[in-house]
PDB file of C-alpha atoms in Angstrom:
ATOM      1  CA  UNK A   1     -12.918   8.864 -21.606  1.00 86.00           C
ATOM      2  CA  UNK A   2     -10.133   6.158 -21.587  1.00 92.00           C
ATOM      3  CA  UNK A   3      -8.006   5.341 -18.720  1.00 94.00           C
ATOM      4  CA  UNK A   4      -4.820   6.665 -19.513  1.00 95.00           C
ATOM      5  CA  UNK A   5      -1.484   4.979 -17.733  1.00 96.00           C
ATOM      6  CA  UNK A   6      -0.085   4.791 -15.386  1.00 97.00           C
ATOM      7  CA  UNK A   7      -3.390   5.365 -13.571  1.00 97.00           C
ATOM      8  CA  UNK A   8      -3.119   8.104 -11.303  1.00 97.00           C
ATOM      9  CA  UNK A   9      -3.469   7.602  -7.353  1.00 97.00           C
ATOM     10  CA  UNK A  10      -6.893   9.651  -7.353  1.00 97.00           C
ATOM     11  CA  UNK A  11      -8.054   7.546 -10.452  1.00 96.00           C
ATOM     12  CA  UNK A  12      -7.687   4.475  -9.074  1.00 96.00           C
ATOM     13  CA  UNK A  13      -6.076   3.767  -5.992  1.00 97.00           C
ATOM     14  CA  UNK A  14      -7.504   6.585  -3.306  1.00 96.00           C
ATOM     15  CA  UNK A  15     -11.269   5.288  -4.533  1.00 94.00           C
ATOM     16  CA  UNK A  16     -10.361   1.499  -3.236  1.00 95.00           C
ATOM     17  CA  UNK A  17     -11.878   0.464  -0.117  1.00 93.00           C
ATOM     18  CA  UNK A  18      -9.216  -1.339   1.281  1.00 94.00           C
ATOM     19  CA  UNK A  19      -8.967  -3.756   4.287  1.00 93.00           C
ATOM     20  CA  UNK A  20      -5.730  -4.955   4.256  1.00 89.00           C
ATOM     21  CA  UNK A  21      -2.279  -4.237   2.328  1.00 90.00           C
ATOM     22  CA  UNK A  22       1.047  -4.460   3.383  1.00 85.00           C
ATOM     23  CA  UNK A  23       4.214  -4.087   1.241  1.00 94.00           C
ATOM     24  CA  UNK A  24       6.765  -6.516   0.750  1.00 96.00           C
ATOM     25  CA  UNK A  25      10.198  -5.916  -0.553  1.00 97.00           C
ATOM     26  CA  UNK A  26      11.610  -9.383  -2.708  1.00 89.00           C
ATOM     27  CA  UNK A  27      14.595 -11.540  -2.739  1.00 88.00           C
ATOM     28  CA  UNK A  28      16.632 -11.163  -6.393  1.00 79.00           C
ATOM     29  CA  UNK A  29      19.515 -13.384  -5.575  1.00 71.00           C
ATOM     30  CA  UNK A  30      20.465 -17.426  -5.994  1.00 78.00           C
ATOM     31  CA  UNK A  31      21.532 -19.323  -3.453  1.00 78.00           C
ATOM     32  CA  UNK A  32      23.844 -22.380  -3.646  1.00 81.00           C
ATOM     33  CA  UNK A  33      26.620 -24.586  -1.107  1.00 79.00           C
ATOM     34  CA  UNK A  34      29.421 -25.433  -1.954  1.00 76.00           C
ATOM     35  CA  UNK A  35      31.858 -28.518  -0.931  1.00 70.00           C
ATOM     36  CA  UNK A  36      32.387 -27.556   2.277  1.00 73.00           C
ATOM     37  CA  UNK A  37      28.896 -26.220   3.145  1.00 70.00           C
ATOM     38  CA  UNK A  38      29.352 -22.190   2.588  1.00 80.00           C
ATOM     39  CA  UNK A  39      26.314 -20.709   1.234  1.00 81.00           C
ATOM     40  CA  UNK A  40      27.097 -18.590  -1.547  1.00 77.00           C
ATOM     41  CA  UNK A  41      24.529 -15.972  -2.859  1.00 76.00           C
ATOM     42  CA  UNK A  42      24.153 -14.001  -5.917  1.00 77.00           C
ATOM     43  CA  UNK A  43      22.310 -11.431  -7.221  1.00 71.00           C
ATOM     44  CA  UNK A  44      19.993 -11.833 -10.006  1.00 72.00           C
ATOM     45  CA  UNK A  45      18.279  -8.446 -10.314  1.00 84.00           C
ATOM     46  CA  UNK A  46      16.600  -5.747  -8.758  1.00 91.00           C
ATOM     47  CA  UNK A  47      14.770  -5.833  -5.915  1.00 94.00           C
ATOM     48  CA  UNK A  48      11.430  -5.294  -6.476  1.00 97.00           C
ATOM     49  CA  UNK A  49       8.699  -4.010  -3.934  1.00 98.00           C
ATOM     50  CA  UNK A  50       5.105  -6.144  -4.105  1.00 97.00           C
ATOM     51  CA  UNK A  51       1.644  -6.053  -2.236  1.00 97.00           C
ATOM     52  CA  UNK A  52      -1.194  -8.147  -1.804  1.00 97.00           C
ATOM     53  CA  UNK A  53      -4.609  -5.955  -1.582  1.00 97.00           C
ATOM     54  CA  UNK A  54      -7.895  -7.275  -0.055  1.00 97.00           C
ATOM     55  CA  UNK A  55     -10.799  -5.004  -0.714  1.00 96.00           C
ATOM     56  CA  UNK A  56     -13.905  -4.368   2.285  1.00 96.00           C
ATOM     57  CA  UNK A  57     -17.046  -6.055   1.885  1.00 96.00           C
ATOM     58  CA  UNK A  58     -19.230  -3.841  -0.168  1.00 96.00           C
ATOM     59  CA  UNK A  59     -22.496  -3.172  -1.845  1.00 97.00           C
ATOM     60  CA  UNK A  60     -22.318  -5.259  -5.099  1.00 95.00           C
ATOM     61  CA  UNK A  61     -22.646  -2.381  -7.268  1.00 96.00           C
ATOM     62  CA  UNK A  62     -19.816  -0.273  -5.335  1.00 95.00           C
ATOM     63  CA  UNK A  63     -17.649  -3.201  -5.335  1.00 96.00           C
ATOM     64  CA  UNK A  64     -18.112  -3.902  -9.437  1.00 96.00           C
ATOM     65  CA  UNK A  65     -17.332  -0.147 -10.104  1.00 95.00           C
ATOM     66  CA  UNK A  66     -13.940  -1.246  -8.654  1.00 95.00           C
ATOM     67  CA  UNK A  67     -13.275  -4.196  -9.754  1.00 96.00           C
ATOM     68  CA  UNK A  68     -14.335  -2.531 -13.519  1.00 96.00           C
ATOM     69  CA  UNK A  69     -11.247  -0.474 -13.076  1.00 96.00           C
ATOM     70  CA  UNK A  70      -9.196  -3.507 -12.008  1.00 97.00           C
ATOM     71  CA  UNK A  71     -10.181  -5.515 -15.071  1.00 97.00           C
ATOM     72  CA  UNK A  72      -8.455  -2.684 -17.238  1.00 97.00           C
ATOM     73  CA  UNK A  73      -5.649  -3.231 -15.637  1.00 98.00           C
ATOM     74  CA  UNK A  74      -5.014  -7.219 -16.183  1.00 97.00           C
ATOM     75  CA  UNK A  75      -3.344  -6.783 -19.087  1.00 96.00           C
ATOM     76  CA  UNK A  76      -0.002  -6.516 -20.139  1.00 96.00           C
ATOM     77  CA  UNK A  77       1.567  -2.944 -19.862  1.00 95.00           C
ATOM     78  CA  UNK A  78      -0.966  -1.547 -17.773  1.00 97.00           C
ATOM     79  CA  UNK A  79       1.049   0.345 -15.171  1.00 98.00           C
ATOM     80  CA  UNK A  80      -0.829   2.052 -11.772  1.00 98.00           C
ATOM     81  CA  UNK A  81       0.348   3.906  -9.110  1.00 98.00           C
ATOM     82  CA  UNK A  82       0.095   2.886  -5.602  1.00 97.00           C
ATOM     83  CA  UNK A  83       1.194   4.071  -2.400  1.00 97.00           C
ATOM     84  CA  UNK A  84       2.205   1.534   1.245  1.00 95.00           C
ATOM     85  CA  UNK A  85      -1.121   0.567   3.252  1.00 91.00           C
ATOM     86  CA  UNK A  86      -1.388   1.487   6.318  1.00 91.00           C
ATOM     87  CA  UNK A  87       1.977   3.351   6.554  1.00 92.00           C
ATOM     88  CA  UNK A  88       1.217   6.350   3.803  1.00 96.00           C
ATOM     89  CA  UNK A  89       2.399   9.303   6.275  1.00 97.00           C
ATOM     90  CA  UNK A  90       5.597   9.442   8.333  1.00 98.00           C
ATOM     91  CA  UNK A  91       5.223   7.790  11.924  1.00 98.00           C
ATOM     92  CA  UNK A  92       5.818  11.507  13.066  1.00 98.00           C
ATOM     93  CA  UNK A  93       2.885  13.414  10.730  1.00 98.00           C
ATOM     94  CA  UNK A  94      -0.033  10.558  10.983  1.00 96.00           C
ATOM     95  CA  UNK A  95      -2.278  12.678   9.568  1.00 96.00           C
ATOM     96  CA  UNK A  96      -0.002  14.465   6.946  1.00 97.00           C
ATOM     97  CA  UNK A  97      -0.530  17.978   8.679  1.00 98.00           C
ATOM     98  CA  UNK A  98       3.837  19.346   9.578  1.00 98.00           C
ATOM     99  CA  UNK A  99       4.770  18.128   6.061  1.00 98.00           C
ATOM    100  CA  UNK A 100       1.639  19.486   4.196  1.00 97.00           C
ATOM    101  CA  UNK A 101       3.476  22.919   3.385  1.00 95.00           C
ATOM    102  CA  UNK A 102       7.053  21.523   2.777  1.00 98.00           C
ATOM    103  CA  UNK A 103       8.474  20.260  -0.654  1.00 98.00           C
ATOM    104  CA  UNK A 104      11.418  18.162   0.653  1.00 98.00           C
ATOM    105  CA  UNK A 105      14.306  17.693  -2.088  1.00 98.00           C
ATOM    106  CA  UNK A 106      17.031  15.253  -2.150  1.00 98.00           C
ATOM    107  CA  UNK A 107      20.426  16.641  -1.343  1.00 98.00           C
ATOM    108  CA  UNK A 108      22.744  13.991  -0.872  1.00 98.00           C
ATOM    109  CA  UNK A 109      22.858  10.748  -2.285  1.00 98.00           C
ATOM    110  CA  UNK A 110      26.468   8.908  -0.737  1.00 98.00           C
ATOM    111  CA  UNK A 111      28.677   6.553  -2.587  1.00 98.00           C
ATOM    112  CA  UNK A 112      27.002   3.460  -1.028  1.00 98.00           C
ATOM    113  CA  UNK A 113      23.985   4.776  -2.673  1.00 98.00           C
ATOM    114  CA  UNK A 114      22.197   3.786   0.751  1.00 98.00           C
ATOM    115  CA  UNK A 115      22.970   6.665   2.678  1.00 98.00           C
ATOM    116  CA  UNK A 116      20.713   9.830   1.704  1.00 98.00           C
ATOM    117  CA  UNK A 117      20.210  12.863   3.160  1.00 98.00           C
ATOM    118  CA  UNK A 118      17.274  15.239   2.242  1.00 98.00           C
ATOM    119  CA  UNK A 119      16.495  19.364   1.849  1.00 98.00           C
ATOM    120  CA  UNK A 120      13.664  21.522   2.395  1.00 98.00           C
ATOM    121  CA  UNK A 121      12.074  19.384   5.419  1.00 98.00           C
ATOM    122  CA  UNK A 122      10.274  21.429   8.335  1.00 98.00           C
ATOM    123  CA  UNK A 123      13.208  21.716  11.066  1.00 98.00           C
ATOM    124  CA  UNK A 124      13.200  19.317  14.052  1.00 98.00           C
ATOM    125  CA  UNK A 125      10.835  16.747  11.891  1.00 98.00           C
ATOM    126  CA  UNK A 126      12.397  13.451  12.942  1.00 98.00           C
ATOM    127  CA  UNK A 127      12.152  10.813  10.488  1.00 98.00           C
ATOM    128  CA  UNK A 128      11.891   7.179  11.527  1.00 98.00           C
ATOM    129  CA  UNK A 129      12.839   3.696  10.709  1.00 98.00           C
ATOM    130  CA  UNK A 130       9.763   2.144   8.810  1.00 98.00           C
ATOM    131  CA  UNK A 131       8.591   5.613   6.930  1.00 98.00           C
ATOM    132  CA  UNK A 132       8.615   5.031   3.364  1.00 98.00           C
ATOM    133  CA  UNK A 133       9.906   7.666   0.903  1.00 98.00           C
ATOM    134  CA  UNK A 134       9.633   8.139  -3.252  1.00 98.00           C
ATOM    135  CA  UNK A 135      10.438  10.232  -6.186  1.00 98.00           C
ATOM    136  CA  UNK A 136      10.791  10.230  -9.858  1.00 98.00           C
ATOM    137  CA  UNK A 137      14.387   9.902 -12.002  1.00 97.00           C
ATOM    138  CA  UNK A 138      14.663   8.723 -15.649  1.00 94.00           C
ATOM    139  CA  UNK A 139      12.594   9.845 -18.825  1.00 92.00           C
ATOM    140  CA  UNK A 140      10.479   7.655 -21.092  1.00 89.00           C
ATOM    141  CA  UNK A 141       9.260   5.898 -18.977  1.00 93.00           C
ATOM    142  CA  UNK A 142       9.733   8.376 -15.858  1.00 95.00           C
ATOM    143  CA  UNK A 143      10.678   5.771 -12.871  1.00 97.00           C
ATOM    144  CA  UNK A 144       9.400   6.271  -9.379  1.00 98.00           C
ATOM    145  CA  UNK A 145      12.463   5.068  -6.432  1.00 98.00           C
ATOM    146  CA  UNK A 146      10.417   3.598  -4.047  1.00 98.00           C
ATOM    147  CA  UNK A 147      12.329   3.060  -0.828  1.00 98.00           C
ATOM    148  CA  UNK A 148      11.850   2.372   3.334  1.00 98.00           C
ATOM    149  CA  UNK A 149      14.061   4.103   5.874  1.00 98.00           C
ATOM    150  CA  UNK A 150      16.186   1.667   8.127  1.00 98.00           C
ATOM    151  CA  UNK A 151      17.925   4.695   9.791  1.00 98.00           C
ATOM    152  CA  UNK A 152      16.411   4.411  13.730  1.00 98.00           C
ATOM    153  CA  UNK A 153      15.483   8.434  13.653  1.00 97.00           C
ATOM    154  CA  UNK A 154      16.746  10.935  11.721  1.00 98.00           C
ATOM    155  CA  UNK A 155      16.532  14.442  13.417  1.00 98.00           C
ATOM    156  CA  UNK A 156      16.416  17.495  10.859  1.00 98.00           C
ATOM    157  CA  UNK A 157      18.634  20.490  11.486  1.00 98.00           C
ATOM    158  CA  UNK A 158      17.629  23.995  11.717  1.00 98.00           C
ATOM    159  CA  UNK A 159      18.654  24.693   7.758  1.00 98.00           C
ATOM    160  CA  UNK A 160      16.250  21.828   7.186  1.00 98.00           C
ATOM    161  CA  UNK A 161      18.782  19.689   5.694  1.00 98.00           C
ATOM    162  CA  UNK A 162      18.352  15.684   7.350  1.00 98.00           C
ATOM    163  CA  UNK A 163      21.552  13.765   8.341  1.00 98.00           C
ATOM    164  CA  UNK A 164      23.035  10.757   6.572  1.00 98.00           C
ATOM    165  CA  UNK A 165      20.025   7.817   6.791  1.00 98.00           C
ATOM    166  CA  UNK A 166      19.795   4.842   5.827  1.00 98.00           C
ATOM    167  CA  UNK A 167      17.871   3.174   3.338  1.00 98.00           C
ATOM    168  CA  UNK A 168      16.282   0.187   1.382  1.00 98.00           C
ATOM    169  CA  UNK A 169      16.692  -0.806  -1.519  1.00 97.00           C
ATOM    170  CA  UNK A 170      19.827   0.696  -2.377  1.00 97.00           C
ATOM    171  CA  UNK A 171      19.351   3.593  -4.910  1.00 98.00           C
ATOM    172  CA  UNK A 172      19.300   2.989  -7.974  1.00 97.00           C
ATOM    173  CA  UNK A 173      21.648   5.039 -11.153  1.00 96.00           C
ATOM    174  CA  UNK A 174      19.857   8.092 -12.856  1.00 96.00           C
ATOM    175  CA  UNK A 175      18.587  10.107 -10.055  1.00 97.00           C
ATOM    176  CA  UNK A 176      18.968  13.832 -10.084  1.00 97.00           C
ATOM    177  CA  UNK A 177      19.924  15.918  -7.087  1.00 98.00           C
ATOM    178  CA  UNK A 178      17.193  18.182  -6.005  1.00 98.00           C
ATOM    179  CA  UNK A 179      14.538  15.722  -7.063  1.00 98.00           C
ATOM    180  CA  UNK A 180      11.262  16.571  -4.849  1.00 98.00           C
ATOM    181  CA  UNK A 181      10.918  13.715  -2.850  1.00 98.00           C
ATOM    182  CA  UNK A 182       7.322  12.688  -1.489  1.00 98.00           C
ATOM    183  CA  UNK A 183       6.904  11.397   2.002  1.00 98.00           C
ATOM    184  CA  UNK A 184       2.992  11.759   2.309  1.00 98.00           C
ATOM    185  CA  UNK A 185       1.323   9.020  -0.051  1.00 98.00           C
ATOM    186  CA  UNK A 186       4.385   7.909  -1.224  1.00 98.00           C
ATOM    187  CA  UNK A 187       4.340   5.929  -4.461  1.00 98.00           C
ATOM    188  CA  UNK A 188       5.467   3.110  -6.864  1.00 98.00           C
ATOM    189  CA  UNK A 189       4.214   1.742 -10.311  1.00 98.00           C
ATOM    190  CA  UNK A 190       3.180  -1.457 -10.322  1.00 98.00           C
ATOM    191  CA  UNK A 191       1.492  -3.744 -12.066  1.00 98.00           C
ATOM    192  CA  UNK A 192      -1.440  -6.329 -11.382  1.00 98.00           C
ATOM    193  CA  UNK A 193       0.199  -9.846 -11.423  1.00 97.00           C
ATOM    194  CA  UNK A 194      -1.813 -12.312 -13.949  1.00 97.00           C
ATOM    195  CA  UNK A 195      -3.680 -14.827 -12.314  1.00 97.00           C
ATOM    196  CA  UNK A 196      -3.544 -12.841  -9.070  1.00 98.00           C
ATOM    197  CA  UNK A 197      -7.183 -11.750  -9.024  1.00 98.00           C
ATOM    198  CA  UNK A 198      -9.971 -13.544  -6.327  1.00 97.00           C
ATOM    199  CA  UNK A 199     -13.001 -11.599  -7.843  1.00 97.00           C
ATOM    200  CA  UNK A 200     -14.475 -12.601  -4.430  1.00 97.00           C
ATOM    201  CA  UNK A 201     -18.150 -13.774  -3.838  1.00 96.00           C
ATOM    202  CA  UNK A 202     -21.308 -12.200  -3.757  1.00 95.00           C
ATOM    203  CA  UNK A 203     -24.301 -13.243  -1.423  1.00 92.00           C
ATOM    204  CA  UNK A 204     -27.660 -10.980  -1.565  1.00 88.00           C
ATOM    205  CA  UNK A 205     -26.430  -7.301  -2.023  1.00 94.00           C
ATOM    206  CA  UNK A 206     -23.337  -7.538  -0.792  1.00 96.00           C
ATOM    207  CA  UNK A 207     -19.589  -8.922  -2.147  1.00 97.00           C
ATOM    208  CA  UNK A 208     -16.577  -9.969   0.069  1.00 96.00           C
ATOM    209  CA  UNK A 209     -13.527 -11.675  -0.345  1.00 96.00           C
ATOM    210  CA  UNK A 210     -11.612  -9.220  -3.823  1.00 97.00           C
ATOM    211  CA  UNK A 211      -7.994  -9.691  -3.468  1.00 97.00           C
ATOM    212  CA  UNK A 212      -5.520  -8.763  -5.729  1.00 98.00           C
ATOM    213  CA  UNK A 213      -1.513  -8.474  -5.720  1.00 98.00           C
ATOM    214  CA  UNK A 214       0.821  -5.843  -7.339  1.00 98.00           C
ATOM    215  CA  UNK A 215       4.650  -5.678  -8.087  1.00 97.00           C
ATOM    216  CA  UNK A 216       6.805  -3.079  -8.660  1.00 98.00           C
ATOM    217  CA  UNK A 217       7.789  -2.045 -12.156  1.00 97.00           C
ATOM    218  CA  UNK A 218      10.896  -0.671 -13.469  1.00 94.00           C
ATOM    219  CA  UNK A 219       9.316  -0.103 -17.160  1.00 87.00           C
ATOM    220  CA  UNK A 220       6.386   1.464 -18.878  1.00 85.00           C
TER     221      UNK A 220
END
């Protein structure tokens, strides 16, 4: 059966054997001096998160299964979903175990649209700068926010509403209060960026060196 899109975290994604990945969140601004050497900066457009993924060495045949999946996906509007490597749980729930049972919402979203403050969590979970965060907004295409907290720790109250935190990128027009918000394999849609692909090397049975690189994607 076809692939359908975006390709779902257990389609594609959890089945990668992955050495290394670590997300990256872009510039979107020009800078340029002026006469008396101020810099001046501008934005140009969202800021979009990217990755770059290198895959373990593998059987050959285990490693072309994956890359079959990644050659569906080098072409254009071909979205996937993937979540931050290593950091997929909060610093405080490595293994994903306090926050199994809870369905944290968003409550408040502040006028700075950087401060946030979120429902439902298990109380006394303390959230932490570096834990990354998602959920969906928008229709046709649905959109998936995608975003890191700067906040130092965040401790939740009793009612299991969070304080104000901080976080990055700002958020972004057309998200709806009481959006479920995940914090265990949180996720973006991406796509593969042409001309990104090392297909890697082979040698006897085995096949090292498949690297590929993903951005963020506000469509499809």
């Amino acid at each position: 059966m076809a692939i359908s899109f975006p390709v779902s975290l257990d389609e594609f994604f959890h089945k990668l054997a992955v050495t290394s990945a670590s997300p990256d969140l872009s510039e979107s601004m020009e800078v340029e001096e002026d006469g008396w050497g101020s810099l001046i900066t501008t934005d140009l457009g969202e800021r979009l998160w990217e990755m770059d993924i290198t895959l373990a060495q593998g059987y050959y045949r285990d490693v072309e299964a994956q890359k079959a999946k990644l050659h569906v996906l080098r072409q254009a509007g071909r979205p996937l979903l993937v979540f931050p490597l290593p950091n997929y749980f909060p610093a405080n729930d490595p293994d994903g175990t306090i926050l199994a049972s809870a369905t944290p919402t968003l409550n408040t979203v502040n006028p700075n649209m950087r401060d946030i403050r979120l429902n439902d969590m298990p109380p006394g979970f303390v959230l932490k700068a570096g834990d990354f965060l998602s959920f969906q907004y928008g229709s046709n295409p649905i959109r998936y926010a995608f975003h890191q907290i700067v906040t130092d720790t965040a401790t939740t109250f009793a009612s299991g509403l969070t304080p104000a935190f901080e976080v990055v990128p700002n958020i972004r027009d057309g998200y709806t209060i009481g959006a479920e918000v995940q914090l265990l394999y949180p996720r973006f849609k991406a796509l593969v960026l042409p001309g990104s692909v090392n297909p890697g090397k082979s040698s006897g049975k085995f096949t090292t060196g498949v690297t590929f690189r993903v951005r963020q994607t506000l469509r499809y």
